[in-house]
PDB file of C-alpha atoms and ligand atoms in Angstrom:
ATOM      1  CA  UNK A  14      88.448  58.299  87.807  1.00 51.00           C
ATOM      2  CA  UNK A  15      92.058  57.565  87.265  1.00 59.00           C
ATOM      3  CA  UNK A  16      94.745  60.155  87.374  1.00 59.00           C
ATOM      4  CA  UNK A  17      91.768  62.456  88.821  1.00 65.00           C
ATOM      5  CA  UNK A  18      90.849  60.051  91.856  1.00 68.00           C
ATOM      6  CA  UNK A  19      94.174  61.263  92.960  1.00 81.00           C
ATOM      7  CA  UNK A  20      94.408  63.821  95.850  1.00 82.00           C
ATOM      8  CA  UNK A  21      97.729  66.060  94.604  1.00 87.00           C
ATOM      9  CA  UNK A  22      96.298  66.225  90.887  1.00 88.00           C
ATOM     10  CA  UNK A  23      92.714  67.413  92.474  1.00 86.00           C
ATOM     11  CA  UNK A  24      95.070  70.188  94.434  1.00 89.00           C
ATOM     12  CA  UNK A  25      97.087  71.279  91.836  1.00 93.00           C
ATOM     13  CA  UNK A  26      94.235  71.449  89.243  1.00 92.00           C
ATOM     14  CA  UNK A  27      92.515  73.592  92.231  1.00 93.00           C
ATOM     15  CA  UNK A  28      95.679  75.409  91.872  1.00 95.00           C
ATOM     16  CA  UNK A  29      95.633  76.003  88.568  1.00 97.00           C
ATOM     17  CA  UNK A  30      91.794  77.096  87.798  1.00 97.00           C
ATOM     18  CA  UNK A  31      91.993  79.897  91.113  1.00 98.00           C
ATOM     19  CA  UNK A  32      94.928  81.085  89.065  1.00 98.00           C
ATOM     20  CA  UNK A  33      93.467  81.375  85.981  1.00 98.00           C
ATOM     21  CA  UNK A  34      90.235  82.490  87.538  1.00 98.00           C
ATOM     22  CA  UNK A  35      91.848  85.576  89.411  1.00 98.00           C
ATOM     23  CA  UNK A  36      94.627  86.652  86.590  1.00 98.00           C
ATOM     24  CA  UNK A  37      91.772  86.659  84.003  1.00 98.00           C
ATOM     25  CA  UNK A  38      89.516  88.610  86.518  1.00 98.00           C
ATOM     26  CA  UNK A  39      91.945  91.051  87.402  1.00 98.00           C
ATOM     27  CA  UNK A  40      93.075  91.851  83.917  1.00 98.00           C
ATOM     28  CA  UNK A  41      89.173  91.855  82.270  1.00 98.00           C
ATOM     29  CA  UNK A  42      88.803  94.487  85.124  1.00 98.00           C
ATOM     30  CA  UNK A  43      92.131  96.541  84.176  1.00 97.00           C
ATOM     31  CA  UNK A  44      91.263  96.358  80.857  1.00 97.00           C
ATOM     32  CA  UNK A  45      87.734  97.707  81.004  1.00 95.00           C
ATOM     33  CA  UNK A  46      88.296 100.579  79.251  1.00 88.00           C
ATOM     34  CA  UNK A  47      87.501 101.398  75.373  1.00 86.00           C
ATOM     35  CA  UNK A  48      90.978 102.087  74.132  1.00 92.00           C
ATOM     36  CA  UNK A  49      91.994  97.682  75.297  1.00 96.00           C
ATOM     37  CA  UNK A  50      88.438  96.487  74.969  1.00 95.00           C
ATOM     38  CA  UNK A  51      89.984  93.718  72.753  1.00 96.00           C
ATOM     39  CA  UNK A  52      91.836  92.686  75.740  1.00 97.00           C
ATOM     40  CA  UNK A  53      89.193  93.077  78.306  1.00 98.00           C
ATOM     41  CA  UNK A  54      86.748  91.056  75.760  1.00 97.00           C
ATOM     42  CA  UNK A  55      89.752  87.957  75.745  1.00 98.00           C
ATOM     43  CA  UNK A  56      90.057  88.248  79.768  1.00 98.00           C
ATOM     44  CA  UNK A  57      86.550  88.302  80.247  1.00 98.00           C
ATOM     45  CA  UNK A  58      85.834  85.435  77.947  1.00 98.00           C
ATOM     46  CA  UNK A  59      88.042  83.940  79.991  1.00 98.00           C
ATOM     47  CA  UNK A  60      86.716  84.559  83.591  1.00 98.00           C
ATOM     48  CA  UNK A  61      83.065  82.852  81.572  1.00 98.00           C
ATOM     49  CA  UNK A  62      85.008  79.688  80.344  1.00 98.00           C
ATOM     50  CA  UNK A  63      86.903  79.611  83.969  1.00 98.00           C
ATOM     51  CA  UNK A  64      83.015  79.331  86.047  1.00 98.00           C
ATOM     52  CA  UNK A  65      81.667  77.292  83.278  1.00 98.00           C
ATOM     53  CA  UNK A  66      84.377  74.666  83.407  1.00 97.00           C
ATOM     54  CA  UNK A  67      84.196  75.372  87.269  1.00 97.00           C
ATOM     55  CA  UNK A  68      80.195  74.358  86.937  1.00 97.00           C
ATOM     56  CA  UNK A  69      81.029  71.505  84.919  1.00 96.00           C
ATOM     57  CA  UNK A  70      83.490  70.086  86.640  1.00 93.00           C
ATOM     58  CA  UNK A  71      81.630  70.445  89.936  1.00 93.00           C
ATOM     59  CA  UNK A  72      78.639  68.596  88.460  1.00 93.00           C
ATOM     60  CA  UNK A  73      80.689  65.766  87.298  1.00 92.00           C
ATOM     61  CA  UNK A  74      83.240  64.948  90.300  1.00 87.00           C
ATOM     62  CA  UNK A  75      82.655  61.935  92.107  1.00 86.00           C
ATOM     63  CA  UNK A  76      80.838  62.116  95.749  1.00 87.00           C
ATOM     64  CA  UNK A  77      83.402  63.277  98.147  1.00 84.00           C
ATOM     65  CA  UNK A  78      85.515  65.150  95.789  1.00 85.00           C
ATOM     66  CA  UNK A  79      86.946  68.374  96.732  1.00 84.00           C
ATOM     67  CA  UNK A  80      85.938  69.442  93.152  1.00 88.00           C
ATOM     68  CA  UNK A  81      82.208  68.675  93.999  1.00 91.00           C
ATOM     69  CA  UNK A  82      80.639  72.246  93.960  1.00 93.00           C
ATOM     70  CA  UNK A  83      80.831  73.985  97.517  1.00 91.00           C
ATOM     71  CA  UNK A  84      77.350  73.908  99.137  1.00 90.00           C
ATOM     72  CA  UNK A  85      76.335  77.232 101.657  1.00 90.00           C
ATOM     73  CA  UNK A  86      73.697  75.440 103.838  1.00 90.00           C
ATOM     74  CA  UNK A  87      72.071  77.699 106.715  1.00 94.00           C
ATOM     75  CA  UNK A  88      71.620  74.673 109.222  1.00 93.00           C
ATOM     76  CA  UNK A  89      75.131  73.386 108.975  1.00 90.00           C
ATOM     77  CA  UNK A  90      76.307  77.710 109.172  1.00 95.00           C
ATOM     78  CA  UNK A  91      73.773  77.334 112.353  1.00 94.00           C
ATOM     79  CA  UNK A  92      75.071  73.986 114.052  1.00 94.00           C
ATOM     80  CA  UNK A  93      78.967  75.776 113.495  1.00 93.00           C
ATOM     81  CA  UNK A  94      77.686  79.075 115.202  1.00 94.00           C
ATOM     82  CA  UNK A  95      76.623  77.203 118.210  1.00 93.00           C
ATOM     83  CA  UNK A  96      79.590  74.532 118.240  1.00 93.00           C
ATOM     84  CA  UNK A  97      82.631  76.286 116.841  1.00 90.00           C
ATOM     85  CA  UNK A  98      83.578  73.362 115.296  1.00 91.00           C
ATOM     86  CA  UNK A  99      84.667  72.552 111.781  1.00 89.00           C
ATOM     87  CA  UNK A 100      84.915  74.187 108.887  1.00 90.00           C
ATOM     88  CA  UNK A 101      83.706  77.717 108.914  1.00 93.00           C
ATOM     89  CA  UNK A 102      80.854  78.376 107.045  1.00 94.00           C
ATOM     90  CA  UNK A 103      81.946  81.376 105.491  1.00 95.00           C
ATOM     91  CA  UNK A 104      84.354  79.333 103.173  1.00 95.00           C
ATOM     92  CA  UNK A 105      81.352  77.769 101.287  1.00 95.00           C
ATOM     93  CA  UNK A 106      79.337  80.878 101.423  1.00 96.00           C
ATOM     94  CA  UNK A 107      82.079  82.711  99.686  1.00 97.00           C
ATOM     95  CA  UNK A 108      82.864  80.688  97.420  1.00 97.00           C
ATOM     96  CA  UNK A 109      78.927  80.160  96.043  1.00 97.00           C
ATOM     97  CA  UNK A 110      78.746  83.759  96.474  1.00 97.00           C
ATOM     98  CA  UNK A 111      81.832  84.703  94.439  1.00 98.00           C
ATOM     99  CA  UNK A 112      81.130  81.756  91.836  1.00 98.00           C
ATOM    100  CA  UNK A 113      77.629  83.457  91.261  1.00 98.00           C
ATOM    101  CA  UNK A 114      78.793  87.083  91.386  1.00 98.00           C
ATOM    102  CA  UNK A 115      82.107  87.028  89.162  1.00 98.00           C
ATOM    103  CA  UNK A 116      79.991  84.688  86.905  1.00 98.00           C
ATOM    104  CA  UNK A 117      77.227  87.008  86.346  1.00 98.00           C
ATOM    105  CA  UNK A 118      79.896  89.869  86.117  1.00 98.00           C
ATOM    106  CA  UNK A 119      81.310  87.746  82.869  1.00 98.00           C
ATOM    107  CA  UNK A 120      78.055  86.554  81.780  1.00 98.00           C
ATOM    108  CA  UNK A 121      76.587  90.054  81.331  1.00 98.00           C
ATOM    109  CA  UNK A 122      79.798  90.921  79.787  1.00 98.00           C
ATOM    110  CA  UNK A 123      78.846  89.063  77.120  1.00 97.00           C
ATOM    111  CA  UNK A 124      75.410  90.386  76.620  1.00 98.00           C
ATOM    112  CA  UNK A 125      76.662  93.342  76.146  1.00 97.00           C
ATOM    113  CA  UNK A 126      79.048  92.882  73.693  1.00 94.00           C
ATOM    114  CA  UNK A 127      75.646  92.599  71.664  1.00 95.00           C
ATOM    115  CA  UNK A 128      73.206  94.954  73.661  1.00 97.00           C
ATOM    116  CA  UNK A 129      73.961  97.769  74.760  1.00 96.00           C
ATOM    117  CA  UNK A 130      71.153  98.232  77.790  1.00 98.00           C
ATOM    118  CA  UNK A 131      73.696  95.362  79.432  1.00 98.00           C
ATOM    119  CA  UNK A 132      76.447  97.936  79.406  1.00 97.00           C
ATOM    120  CA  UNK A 133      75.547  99.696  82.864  1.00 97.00           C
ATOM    121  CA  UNK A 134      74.373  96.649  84.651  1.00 98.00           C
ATOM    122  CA  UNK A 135      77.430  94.817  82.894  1.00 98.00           C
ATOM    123  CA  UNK A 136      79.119  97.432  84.609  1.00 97.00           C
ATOM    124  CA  UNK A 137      77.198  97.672  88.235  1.00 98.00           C
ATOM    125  CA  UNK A 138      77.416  93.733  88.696  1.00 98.00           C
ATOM    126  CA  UNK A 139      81.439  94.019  88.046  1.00 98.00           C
ATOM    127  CA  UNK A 140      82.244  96.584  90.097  1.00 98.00           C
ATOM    128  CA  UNK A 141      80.076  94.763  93.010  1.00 98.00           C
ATOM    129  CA  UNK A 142      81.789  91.257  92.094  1.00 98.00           C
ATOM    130  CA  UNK A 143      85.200  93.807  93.189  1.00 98.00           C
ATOM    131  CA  UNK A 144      83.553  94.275  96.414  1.00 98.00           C
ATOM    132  CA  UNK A 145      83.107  90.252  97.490  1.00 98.00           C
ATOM    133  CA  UNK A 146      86.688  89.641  96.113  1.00 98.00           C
ATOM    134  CA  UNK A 147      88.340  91.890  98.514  1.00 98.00           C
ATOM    135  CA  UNK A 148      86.027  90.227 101.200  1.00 98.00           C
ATOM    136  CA  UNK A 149      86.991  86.732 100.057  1.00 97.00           C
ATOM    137  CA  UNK A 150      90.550  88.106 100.118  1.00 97.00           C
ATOM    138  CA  UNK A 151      90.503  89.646 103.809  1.00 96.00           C
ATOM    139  CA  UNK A 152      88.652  86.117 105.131  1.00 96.00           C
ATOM    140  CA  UNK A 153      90.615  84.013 103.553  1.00 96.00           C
ATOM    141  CA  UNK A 154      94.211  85.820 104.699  1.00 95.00           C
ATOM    142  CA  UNK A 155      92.206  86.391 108.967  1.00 93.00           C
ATOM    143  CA  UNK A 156      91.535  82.337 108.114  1.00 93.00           C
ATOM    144  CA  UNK A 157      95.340  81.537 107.623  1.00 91.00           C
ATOM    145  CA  UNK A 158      97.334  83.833 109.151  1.00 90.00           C
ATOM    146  CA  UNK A 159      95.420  86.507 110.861  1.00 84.00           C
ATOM    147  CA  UNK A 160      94.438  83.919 113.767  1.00 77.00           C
ATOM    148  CA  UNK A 161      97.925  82.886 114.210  1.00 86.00           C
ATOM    149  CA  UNK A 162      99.274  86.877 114.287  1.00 88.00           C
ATOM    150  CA  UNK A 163      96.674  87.526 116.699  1.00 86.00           C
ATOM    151  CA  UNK A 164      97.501  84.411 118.891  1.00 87.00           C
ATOM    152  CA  UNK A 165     101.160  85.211 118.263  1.00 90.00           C
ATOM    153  CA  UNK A 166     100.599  89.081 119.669  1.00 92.00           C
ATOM    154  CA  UNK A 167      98.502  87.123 123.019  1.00 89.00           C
ATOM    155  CA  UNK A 168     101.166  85.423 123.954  1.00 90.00           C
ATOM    156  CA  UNK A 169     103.443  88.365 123.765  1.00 92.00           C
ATOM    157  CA  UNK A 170     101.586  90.430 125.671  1.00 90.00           C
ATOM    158  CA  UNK A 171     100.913  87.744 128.052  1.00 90.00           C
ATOM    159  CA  UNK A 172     104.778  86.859 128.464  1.00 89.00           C
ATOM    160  CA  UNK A 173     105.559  90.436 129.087  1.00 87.00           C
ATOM    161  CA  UNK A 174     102.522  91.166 131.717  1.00 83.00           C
ATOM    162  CA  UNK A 175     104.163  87.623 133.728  1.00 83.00           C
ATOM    163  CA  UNK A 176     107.450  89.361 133.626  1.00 82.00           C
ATOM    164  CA  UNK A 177     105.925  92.660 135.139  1.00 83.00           C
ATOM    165  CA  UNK A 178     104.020  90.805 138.014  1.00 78.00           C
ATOM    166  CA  UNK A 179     107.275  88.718 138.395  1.00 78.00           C
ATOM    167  CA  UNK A 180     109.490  91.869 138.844  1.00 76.00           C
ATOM    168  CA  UNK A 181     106.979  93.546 141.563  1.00 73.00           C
ATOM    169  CA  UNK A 182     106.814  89.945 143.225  1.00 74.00           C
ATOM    170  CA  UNK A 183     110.796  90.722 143.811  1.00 65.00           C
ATOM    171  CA  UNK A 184     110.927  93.468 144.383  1.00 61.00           C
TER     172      UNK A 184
HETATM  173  C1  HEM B 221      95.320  87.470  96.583  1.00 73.62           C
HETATM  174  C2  HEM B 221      94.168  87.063  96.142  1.00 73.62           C
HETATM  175  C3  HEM B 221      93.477  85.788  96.537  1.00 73.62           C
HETATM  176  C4  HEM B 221      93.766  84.852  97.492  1.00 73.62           C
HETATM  177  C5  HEM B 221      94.912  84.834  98.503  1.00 73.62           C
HETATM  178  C6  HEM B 221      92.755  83.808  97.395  1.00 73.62           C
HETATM  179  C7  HEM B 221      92.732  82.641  98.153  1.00 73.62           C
HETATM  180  C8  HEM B 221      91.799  81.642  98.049  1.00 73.62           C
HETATM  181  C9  HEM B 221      91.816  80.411  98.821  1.00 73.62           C
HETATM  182  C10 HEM B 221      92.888  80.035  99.851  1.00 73.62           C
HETATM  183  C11 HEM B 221      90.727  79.715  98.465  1.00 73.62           C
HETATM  184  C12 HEM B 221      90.307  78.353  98.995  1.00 73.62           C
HETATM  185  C13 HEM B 221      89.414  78.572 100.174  1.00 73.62           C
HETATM  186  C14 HEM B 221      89.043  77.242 100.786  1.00 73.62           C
HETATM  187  O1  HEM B 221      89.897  76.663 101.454  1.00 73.62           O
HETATM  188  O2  HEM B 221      87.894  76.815 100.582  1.00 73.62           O
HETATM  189  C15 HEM B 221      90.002  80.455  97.456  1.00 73.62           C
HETATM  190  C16 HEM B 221      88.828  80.063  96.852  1.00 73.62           C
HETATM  191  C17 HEM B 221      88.173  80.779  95.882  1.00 73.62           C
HETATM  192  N1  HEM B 221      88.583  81.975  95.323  1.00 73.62           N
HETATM  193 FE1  HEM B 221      90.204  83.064  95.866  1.00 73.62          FE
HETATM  194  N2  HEM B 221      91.859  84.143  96.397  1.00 73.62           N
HETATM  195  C18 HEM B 221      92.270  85.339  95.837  1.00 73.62           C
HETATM  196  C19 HEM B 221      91.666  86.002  94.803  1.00 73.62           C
HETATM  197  C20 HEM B 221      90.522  85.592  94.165  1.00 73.62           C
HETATM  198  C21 HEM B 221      89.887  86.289  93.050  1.00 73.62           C
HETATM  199  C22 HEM B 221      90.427  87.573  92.401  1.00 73.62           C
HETATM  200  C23 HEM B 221      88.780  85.572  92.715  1.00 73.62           C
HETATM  201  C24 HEM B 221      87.730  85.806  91.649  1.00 73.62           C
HETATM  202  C25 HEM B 221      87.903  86.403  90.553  1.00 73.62           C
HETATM  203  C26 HEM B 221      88.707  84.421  93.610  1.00 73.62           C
HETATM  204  C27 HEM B 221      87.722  83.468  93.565  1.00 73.62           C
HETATM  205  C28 HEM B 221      87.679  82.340  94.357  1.00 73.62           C
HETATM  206  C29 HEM B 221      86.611  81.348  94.290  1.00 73.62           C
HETATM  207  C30 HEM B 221      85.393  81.383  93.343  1.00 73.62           C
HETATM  208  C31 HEM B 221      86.928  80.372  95.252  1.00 73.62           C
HETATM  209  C32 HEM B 221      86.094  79.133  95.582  1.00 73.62           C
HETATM  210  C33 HEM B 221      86.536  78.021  94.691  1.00 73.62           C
HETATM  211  C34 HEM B 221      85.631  76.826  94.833  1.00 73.62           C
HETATM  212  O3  HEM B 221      85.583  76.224  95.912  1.00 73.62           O
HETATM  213  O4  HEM B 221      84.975  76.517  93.843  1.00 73.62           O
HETATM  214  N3  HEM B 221      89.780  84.465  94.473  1.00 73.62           N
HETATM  215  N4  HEM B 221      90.686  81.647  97.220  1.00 73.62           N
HETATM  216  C1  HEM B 222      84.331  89.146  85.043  1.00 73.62           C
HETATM  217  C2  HEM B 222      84.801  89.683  83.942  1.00 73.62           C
HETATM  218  C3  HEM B 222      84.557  91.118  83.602  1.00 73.62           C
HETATM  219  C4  HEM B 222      84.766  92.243  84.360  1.00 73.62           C
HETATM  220  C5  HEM B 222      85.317  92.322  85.788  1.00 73.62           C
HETATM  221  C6  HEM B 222      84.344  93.382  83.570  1.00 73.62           C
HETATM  222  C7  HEM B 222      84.366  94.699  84.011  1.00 73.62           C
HETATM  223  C8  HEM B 222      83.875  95.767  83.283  1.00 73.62           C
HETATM  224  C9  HEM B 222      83.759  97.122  83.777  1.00 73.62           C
HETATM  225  C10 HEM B 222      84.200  97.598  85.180  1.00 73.62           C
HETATM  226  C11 HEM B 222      83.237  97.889  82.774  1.00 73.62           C
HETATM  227  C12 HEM B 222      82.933  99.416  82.803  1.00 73.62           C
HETATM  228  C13 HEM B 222      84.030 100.165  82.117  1.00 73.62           C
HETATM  229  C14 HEM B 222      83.753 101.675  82.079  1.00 73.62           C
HETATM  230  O1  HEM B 222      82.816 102.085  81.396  1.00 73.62           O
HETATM  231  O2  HEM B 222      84.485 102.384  82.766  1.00 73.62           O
HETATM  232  C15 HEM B 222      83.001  97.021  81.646  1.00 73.62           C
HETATM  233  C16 HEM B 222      82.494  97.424  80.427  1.00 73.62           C
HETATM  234  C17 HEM B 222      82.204  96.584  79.376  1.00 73.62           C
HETATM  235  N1  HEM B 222      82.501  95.239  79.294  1.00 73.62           N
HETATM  236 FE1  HEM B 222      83.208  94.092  80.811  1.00 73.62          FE
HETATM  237  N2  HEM B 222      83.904  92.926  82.342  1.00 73.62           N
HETATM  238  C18 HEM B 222      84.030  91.556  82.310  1.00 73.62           C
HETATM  239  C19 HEM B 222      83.700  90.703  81.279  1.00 73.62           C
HETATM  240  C20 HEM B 222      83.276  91.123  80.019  1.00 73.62           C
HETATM  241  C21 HEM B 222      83.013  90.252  78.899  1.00 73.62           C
HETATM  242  C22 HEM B 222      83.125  88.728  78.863  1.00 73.62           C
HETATM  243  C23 HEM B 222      82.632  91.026  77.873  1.00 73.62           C
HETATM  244  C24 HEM B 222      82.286  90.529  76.491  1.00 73.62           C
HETATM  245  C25 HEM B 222      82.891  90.941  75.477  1.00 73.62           C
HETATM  246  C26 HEM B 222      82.599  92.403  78.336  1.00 73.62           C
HETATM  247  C27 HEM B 222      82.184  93.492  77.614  1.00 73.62           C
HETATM  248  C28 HEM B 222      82.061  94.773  78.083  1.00 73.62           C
HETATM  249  C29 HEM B 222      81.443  95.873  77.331  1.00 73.62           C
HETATM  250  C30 HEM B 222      80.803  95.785  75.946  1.00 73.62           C
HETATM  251  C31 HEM B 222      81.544  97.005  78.146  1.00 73.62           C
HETATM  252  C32 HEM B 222      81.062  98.436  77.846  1.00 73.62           C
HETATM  253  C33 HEM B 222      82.207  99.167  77.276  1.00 73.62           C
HETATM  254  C34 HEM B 222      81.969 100.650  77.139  1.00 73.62           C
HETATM  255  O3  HEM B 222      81.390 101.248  78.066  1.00 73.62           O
HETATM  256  O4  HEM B 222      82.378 101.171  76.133  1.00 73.62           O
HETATM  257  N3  HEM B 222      83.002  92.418  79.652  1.00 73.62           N
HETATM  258  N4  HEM B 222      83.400  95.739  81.979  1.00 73.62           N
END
């Protein structure tokens, strides 16, 4: 797969297409307004061409890829409940989830740029997609530096209840 096959390139195109992905996303949803519809119809289109190319390039990475398309499977979700070990689950699920919603969101953009029934569930679908982003946003920041807040705010409190039993033990 040459310049592809290698691991930094596969990151930074990663990178890249989450960038593109969100900025687009967050201005088609600024924009969504009749007086910059031209610019909410460019962001938009570009949110579609972001999951299709997303699709595609999911479809055609080689097995083992990080670009391979994420898979949410309930038995592997199931084995991690039980065995806390791994990956969480919730990073796949998220991502298939958000991949579908913001994809739909885009997709019945389009429609309606032709048919105007689409408008409201154009709408409804968008305004839902919002609602999984912020989710993805609070897992993914609890995933990678919540836990180590948390375990940083333990350790406090345990260091200063060992000082407290230390000063009655001298007293
Ligand atoms: C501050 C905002 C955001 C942060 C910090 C963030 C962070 C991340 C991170 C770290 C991942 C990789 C998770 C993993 O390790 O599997 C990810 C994946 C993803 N994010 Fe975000 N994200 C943000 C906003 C958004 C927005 C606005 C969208 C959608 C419009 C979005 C859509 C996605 C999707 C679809 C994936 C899965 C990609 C794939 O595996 O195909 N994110 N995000
Ligand atoms: C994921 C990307 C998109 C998001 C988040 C989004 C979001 C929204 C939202 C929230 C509205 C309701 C605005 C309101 O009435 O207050 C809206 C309306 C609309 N959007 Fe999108 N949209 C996206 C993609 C697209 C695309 C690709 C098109 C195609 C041109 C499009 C065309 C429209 C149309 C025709 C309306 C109705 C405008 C009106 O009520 O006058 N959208 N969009």
């Amino acid at each position: 797969m040459g310049v592809f096959a290698s691991a930094r390139i596969q990151h930074a195109l990663q990178k890249g297409w989450h960038a593109w992905l969100a900025g687009s996303f967050l201005v088609a949803y600024v924009t969504a307004d009749e007086n910059t519809y031209a610019m909410h119809q460019f962001a938009g289109y570009a949110v579609l061409v972001a999951i299709v190319a997303r699709l595609a390039g999911g479809l055609l990475a080689p097995a083992g890829s990080p670009l391979r398309l994420p898979r949410a499977d309930l038995k592997a979700a199931r084995a991690w409940l039980s065995s806390r070990k791994g990956r969480h689950p919730l990073f796949a699920w998220f991502a298939v989830v958000l991949l579908a919603v913001v994809g739909l969101a885009a997709l019945s953009g389009a429609v309606a740029d032709s048919a105007a029934w689409m408008e409201h569930p154009h709408e409804a679908i968008s305004e839902a997609s919002l609602w999984v982003i912020f989710g993805h946003i609070a897992f993914v920041i609890w995933m990678y530096a919540g836990k180590k807040w948390a375990a940083r705010v333990a350790s406090w409190r345990a260091g200063m209840r060992l000082s407290t039993l230390t000063k009655e033990n001298v007293r």
